[in-house]
PDB file of C-alpha atoms in Angstrom:
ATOM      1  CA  UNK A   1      76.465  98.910 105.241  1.00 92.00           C
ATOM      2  CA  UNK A   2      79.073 101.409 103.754  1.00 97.00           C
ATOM      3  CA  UNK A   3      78.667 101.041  99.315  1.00 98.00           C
ATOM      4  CA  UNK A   4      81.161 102.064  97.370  1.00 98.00           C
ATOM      5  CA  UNK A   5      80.822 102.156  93.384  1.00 98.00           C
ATOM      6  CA  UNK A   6      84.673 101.313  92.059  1.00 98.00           C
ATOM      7  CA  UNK A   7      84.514 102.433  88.020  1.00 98.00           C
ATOM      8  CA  UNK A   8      86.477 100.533  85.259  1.00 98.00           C
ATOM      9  CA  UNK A   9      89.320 102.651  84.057  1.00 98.00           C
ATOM     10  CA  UNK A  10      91.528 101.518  81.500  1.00 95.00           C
ATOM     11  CA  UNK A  11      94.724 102.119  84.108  1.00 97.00           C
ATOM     12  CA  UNK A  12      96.920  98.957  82.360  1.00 94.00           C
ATOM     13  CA  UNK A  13      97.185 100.716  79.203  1.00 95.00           C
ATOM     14  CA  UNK A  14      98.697 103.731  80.617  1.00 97.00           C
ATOM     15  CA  UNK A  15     101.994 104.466  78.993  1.00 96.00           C
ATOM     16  CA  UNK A  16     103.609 104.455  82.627  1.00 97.00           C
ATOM     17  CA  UNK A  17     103.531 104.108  86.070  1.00 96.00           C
ATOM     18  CA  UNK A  18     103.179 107.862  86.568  1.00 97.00           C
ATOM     19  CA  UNK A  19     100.090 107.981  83.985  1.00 98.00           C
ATOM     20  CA  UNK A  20      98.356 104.946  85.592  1.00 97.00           C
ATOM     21  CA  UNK A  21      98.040 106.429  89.349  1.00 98.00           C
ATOM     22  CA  UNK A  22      97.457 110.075  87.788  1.00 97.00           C
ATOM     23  CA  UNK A  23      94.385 108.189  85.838  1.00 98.00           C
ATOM     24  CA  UNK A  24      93.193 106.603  89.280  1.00 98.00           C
ATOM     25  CA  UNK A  25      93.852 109.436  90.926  1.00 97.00           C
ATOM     26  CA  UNK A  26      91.553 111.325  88.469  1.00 97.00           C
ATOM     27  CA  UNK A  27      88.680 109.073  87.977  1.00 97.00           C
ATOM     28  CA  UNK A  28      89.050 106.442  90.836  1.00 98.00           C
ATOM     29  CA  UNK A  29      86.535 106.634  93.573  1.00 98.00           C
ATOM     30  CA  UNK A  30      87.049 108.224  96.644  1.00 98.00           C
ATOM     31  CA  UNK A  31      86.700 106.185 100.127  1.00 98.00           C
ATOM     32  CA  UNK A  32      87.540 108.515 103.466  1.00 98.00           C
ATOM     33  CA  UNK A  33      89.266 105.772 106.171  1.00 98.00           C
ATOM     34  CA  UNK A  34      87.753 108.000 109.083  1.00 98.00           C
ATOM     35  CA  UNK A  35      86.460 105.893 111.421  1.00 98.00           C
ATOM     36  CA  UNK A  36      87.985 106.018 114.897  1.00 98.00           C
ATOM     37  CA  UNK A  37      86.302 102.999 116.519  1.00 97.00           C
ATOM     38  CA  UNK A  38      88.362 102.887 119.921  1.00 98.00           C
ATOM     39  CA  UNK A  39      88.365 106.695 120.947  1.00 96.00           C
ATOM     40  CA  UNK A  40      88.910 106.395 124.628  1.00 96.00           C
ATOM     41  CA  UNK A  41      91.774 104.178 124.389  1.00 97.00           C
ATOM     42  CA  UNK A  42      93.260 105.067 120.612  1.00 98.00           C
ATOM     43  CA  UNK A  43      91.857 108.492 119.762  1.00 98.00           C
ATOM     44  CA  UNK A  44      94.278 109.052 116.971  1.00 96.00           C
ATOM     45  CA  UNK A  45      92.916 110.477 114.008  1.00 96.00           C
ATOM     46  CA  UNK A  46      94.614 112.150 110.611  1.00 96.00           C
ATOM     47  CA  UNK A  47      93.405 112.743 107.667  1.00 98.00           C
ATOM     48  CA  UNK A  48      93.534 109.264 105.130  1.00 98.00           C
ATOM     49  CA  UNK A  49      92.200 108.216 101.587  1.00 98.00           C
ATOM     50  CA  UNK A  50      92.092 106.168  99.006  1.00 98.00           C
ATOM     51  CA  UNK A  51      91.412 106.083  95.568  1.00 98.00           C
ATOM     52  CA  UNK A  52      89.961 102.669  94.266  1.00 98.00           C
ATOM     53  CA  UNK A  53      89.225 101.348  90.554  1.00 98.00           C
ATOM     54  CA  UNK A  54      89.134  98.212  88.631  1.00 98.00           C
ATOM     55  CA  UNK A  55      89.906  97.827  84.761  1.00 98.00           C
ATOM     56  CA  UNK A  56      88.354  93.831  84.803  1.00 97.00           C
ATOM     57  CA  UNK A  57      91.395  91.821  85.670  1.00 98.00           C
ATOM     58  CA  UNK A  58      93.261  94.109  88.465  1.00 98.00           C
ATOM     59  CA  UNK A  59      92.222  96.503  91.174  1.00 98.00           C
ATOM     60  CA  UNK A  60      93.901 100.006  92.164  1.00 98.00           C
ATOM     61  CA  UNK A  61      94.455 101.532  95.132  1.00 98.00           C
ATOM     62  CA  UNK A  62      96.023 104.636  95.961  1.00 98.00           C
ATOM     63  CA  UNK A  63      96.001 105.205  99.433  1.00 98.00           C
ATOM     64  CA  UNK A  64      96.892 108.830 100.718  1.00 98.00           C
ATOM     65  CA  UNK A  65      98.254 109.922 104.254  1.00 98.00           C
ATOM     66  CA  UNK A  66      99.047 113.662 105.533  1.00 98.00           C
ATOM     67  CA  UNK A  67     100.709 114.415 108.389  1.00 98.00           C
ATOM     68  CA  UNK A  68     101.589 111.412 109.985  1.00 98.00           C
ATOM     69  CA  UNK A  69     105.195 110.731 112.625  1.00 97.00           C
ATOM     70  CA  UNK A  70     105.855 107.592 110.309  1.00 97.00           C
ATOM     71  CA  UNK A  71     107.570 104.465 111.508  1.00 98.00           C
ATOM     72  CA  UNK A  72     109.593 102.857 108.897  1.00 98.00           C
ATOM     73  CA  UNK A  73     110.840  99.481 110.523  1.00 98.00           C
ATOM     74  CA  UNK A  74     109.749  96.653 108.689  1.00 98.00           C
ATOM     75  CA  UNK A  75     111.691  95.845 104.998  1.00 98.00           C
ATOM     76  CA  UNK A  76     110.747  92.715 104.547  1.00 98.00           C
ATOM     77  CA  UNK A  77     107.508  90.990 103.025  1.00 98.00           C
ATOM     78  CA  UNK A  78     105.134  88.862 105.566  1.00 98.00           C
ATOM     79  CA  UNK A  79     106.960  91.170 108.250  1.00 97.00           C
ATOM     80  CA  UNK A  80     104.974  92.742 111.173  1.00 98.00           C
ATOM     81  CA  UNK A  81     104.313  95.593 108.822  1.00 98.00           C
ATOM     82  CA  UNK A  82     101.052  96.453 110.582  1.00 98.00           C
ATOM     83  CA  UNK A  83     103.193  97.848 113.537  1.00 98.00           C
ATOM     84  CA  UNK A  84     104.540 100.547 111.193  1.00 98.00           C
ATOM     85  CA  UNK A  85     102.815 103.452 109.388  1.00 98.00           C
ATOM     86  CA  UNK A  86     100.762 100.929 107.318  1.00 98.00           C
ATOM     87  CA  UNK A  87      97.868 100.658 104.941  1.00 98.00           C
ATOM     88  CA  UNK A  88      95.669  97.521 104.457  1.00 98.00           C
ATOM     89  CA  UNK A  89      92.393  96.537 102.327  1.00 98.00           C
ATOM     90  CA  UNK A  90      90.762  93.395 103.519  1.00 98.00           C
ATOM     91  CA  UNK A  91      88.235  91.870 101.409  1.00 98.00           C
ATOM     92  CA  UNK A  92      85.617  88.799 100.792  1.00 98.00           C
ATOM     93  CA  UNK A  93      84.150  87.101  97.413  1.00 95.00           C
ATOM     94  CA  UNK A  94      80.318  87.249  97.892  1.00 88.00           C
ATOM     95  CA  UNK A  95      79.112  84.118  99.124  1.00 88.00           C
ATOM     96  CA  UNK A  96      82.254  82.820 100.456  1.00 93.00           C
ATOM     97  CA  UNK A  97      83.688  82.397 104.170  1.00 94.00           C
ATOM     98  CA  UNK A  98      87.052  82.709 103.637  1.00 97.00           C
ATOM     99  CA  UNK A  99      88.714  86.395 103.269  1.00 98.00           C
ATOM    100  CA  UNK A 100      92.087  87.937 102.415  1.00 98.00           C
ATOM    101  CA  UNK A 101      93.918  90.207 104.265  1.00 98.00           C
ATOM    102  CA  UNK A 102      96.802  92.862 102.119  1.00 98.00           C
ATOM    103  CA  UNK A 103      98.661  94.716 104.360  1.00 98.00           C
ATOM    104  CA  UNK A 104     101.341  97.397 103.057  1.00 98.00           C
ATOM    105  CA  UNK A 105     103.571  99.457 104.787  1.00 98.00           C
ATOM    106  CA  UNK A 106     104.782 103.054 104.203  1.00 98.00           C
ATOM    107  CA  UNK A 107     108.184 101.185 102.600  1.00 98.00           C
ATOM    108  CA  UNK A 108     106.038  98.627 100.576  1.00 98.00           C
ATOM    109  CA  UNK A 109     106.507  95.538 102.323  1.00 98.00           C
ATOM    110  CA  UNK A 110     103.507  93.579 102.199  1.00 98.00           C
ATOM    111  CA  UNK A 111     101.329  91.004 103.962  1.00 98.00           C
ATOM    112  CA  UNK A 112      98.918  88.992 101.889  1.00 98.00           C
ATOM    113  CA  UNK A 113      97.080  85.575 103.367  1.00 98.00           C
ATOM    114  CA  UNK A 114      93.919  83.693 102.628  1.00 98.00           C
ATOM    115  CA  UNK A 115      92.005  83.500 106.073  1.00 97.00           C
ATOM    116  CA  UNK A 116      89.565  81.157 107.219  1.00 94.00           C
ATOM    117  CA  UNK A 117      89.803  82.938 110.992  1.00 92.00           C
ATOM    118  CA  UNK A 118      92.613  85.156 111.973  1.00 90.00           C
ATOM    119  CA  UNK A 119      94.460  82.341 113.413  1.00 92.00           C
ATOM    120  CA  UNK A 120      93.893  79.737 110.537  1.00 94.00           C
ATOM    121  CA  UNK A 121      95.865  81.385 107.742  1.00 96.00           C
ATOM    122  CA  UNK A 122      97.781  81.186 104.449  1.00 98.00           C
ATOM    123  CA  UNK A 123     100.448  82.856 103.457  1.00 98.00           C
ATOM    124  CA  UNK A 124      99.660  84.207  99.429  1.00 98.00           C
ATOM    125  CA  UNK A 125     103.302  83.550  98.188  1.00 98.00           C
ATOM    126  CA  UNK A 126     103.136  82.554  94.805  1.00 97.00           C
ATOM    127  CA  UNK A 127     100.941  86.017  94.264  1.00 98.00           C
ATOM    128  CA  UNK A 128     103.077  88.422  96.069  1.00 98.00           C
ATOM    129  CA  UNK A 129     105.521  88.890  92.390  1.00 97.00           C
ATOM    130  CA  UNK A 130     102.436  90.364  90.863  1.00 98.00           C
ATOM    131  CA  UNK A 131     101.150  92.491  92.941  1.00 98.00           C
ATOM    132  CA  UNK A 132     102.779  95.875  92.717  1.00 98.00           C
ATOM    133  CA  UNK A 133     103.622  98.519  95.530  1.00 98.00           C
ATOM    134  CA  UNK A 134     104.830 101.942  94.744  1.00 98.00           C
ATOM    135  CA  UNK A 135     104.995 104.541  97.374  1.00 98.00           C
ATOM    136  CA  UNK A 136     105.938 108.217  98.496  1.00 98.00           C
ATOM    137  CA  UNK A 137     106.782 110.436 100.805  1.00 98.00           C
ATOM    138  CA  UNK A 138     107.386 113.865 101.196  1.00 98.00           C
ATOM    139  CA  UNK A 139     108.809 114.969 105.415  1.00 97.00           C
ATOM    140  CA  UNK A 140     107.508 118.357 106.461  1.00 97.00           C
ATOM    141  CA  UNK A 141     107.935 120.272 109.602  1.00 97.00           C
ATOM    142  CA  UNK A 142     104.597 120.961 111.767  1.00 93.00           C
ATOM    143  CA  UNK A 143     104.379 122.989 114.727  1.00 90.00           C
ATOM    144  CA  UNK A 144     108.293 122.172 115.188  1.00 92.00           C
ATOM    145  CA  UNK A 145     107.915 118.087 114.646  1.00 93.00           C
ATOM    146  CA  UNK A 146     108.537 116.432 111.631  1.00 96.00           C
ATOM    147  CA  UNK A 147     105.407 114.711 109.983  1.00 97.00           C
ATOM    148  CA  UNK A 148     105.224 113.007 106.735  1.00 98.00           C
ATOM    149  CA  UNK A 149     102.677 112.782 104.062  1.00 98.00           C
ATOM    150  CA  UNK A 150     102.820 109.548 101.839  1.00 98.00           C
ATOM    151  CA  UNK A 151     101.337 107.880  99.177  1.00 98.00           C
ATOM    152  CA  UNK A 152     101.140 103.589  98.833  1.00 98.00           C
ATOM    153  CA  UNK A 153      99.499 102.537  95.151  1.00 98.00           C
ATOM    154  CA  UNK A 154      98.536  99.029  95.086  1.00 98.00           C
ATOM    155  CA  UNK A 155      97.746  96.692  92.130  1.00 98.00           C
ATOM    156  CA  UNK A 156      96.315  93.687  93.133  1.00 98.00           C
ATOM    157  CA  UNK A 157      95.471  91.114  90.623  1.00 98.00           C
ATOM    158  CA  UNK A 158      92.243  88.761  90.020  1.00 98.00           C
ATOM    159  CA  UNK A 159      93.964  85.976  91.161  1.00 98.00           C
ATOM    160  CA  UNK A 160      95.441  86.987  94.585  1.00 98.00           C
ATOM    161  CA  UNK A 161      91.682  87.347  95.315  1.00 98.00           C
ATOM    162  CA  UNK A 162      90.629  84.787  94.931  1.00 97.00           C
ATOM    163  CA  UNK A 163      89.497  84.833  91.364  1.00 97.00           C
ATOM    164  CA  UNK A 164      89.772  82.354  88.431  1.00 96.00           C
ATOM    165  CA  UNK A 165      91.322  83.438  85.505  1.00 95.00           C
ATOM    166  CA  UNK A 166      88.229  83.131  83.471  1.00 96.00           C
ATOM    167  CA  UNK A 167      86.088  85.555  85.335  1.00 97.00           C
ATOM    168  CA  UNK A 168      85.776  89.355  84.908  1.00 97.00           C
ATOM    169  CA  UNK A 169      85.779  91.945  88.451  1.00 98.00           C
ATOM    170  CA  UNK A 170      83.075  93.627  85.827  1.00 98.00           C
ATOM    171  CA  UNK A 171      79.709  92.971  87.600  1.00 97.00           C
ATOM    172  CA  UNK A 172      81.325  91.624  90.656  1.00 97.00           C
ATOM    173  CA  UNK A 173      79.988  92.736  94.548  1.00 97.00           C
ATOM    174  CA  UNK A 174      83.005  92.409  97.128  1.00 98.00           C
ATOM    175  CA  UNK A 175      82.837  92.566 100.624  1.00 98.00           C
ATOM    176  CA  UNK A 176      85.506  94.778 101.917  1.00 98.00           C
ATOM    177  CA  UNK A 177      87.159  96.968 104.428  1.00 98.00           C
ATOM    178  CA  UNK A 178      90.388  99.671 104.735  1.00 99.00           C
ATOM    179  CA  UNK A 179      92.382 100.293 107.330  1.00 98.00           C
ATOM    180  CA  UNK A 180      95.130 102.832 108.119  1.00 98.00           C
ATOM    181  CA  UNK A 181      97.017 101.558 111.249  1.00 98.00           C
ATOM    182  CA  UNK A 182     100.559 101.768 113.189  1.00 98.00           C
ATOM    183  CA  UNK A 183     100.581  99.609 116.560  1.00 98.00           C
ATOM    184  CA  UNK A 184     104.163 100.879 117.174  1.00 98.00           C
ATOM    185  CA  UNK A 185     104.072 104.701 115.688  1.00 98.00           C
ATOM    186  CA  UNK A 186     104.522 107.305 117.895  1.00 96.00           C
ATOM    187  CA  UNK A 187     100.954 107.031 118.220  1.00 96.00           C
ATOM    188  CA  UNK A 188      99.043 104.465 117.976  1.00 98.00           C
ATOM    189  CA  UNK A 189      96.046 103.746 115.726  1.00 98.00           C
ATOM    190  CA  UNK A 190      93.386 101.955 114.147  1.00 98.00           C
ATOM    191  CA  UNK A 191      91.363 103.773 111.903  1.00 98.00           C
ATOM    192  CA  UNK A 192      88.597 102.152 109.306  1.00 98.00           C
ATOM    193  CA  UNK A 193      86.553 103.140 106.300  1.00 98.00           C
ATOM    194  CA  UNK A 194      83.389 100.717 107.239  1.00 98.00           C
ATOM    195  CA  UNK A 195      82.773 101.436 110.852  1.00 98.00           C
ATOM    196  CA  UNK A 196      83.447  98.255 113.530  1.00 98.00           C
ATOM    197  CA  UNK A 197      81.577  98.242 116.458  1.00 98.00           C
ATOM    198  CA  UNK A 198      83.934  95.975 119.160  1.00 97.00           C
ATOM    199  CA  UNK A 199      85.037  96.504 122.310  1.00 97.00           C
ATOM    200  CA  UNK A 200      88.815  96.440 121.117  1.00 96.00           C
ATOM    201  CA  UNK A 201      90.700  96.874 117.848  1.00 97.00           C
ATOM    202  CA  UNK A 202      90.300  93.778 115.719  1.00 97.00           C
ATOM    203  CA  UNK A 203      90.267  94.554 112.135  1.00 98.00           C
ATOM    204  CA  UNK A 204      89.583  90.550 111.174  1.00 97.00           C
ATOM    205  CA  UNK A 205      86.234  90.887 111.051  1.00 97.00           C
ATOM    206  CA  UNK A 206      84.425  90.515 108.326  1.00 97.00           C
ATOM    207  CA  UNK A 207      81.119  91.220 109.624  1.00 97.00           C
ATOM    208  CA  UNK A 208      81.999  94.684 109.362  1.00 98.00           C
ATOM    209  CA  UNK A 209      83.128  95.099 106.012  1.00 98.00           C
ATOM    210  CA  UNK A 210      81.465  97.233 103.755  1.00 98.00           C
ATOM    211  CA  UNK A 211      80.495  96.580  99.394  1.00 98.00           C
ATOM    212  CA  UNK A 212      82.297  97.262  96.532  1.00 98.00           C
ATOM    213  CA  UNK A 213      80.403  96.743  93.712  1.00 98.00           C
ATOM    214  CA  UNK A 214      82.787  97.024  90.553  1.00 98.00           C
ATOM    215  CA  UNK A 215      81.266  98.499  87.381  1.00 97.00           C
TER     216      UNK A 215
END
């Protein structure tokens, strides 16, 4: 099983927005999404990151794509966002069944749900005010096509999951997973930090995830 080690860093007292992903960016840990499960039928690969720390009450992610055709289609939240350039962390409390699923695109519109299977759902609407999206992009030219690379910081509170308002991330072990994916991009794929061994992509799965244990 995949480990990572997220630190605590002090990002919420950051003067800014600016400071606080500089600070991850700096001191976060470093998880490569470069697992191309389906190769025959989805070979796609590019080079993706992210950048993950935890301060006690929130968790940061800066997730970092270069040189991707990006497809921008989706503006609005709980939208099929996973069909366009998108970024998602899927993760599971130690010790319990359910999981939750945060899926971003490259404009920030997100998809957040509770998950008993992939079917059985619920939709994480009274979180979505507090969890923050910020994102980049920068278009470049590559052997005469246009490729972008682009940025998506997350903050993603206690709460949204799955945590009571009592309890510390400090200490905590959870079960997770990122993804970089794009059903509809120019071309398609379905790439993974923790490796999933299926016959087709399925990235609701959490008997692939991987540990984050949070300092």
């Amino acid at each position: 099983m995949k480990t990572l080690k997220v630190p605590k860093q002090h990002i919420s007292q950051c003067e800014t927005l600016f400071d606080g992903i500089n600070l991850l960016r700096e001191a976060g840990a470093v998880a490569k999404i470069d697992q191309v499960n389906w190769k025959n039928e989805f070979p796609k690969s590019l080079p993706v990151l992210v950048r993950v720390a935890h301060d006690g009450e929130k968790l940061y992610l800066c997730y970092e794509v270069t040189g991707e055709e990006i497809r921008a289609v989706n503006t609005e939240d709980f939208g099929s966002v996973w069909e366009d350039s998108c970024v998602e962390f899927f993760m599971q409390r130690d010790g319990e069944a359910v999981y939750r699923n945060f899926e971003c695109n490259v404009l920030g519109a997100l998809l957040a749900a509770r998950h008993e299977t992939r079917e059985m759902a619920e939709k994480l609407t009274e979180h979505m005010p507090s969890i923050t999206r910020f994102s980049t992009i920068r278009h470049r030219y590559e052997n005469n096509r246009q490729v972008s690379d682009w940025t998506m910081y997350l903050v993603i509170p206690k709460q949204a999951m799955g945590f009571k308002a009592d309890e510390n991330l400090s200490g905590k072990k959870i079960r997770a997973n990122f993804y970089k994916c794009g059903d509809k991009t120019p071309e398609t794929h379905f790439i993974s930090w923790s490796p999933i061994d299926l016959p087709s992509p399925d990235f609701h799965v959490p008997q692939f995830f991987g540990l984050l244990e949070m300092e």
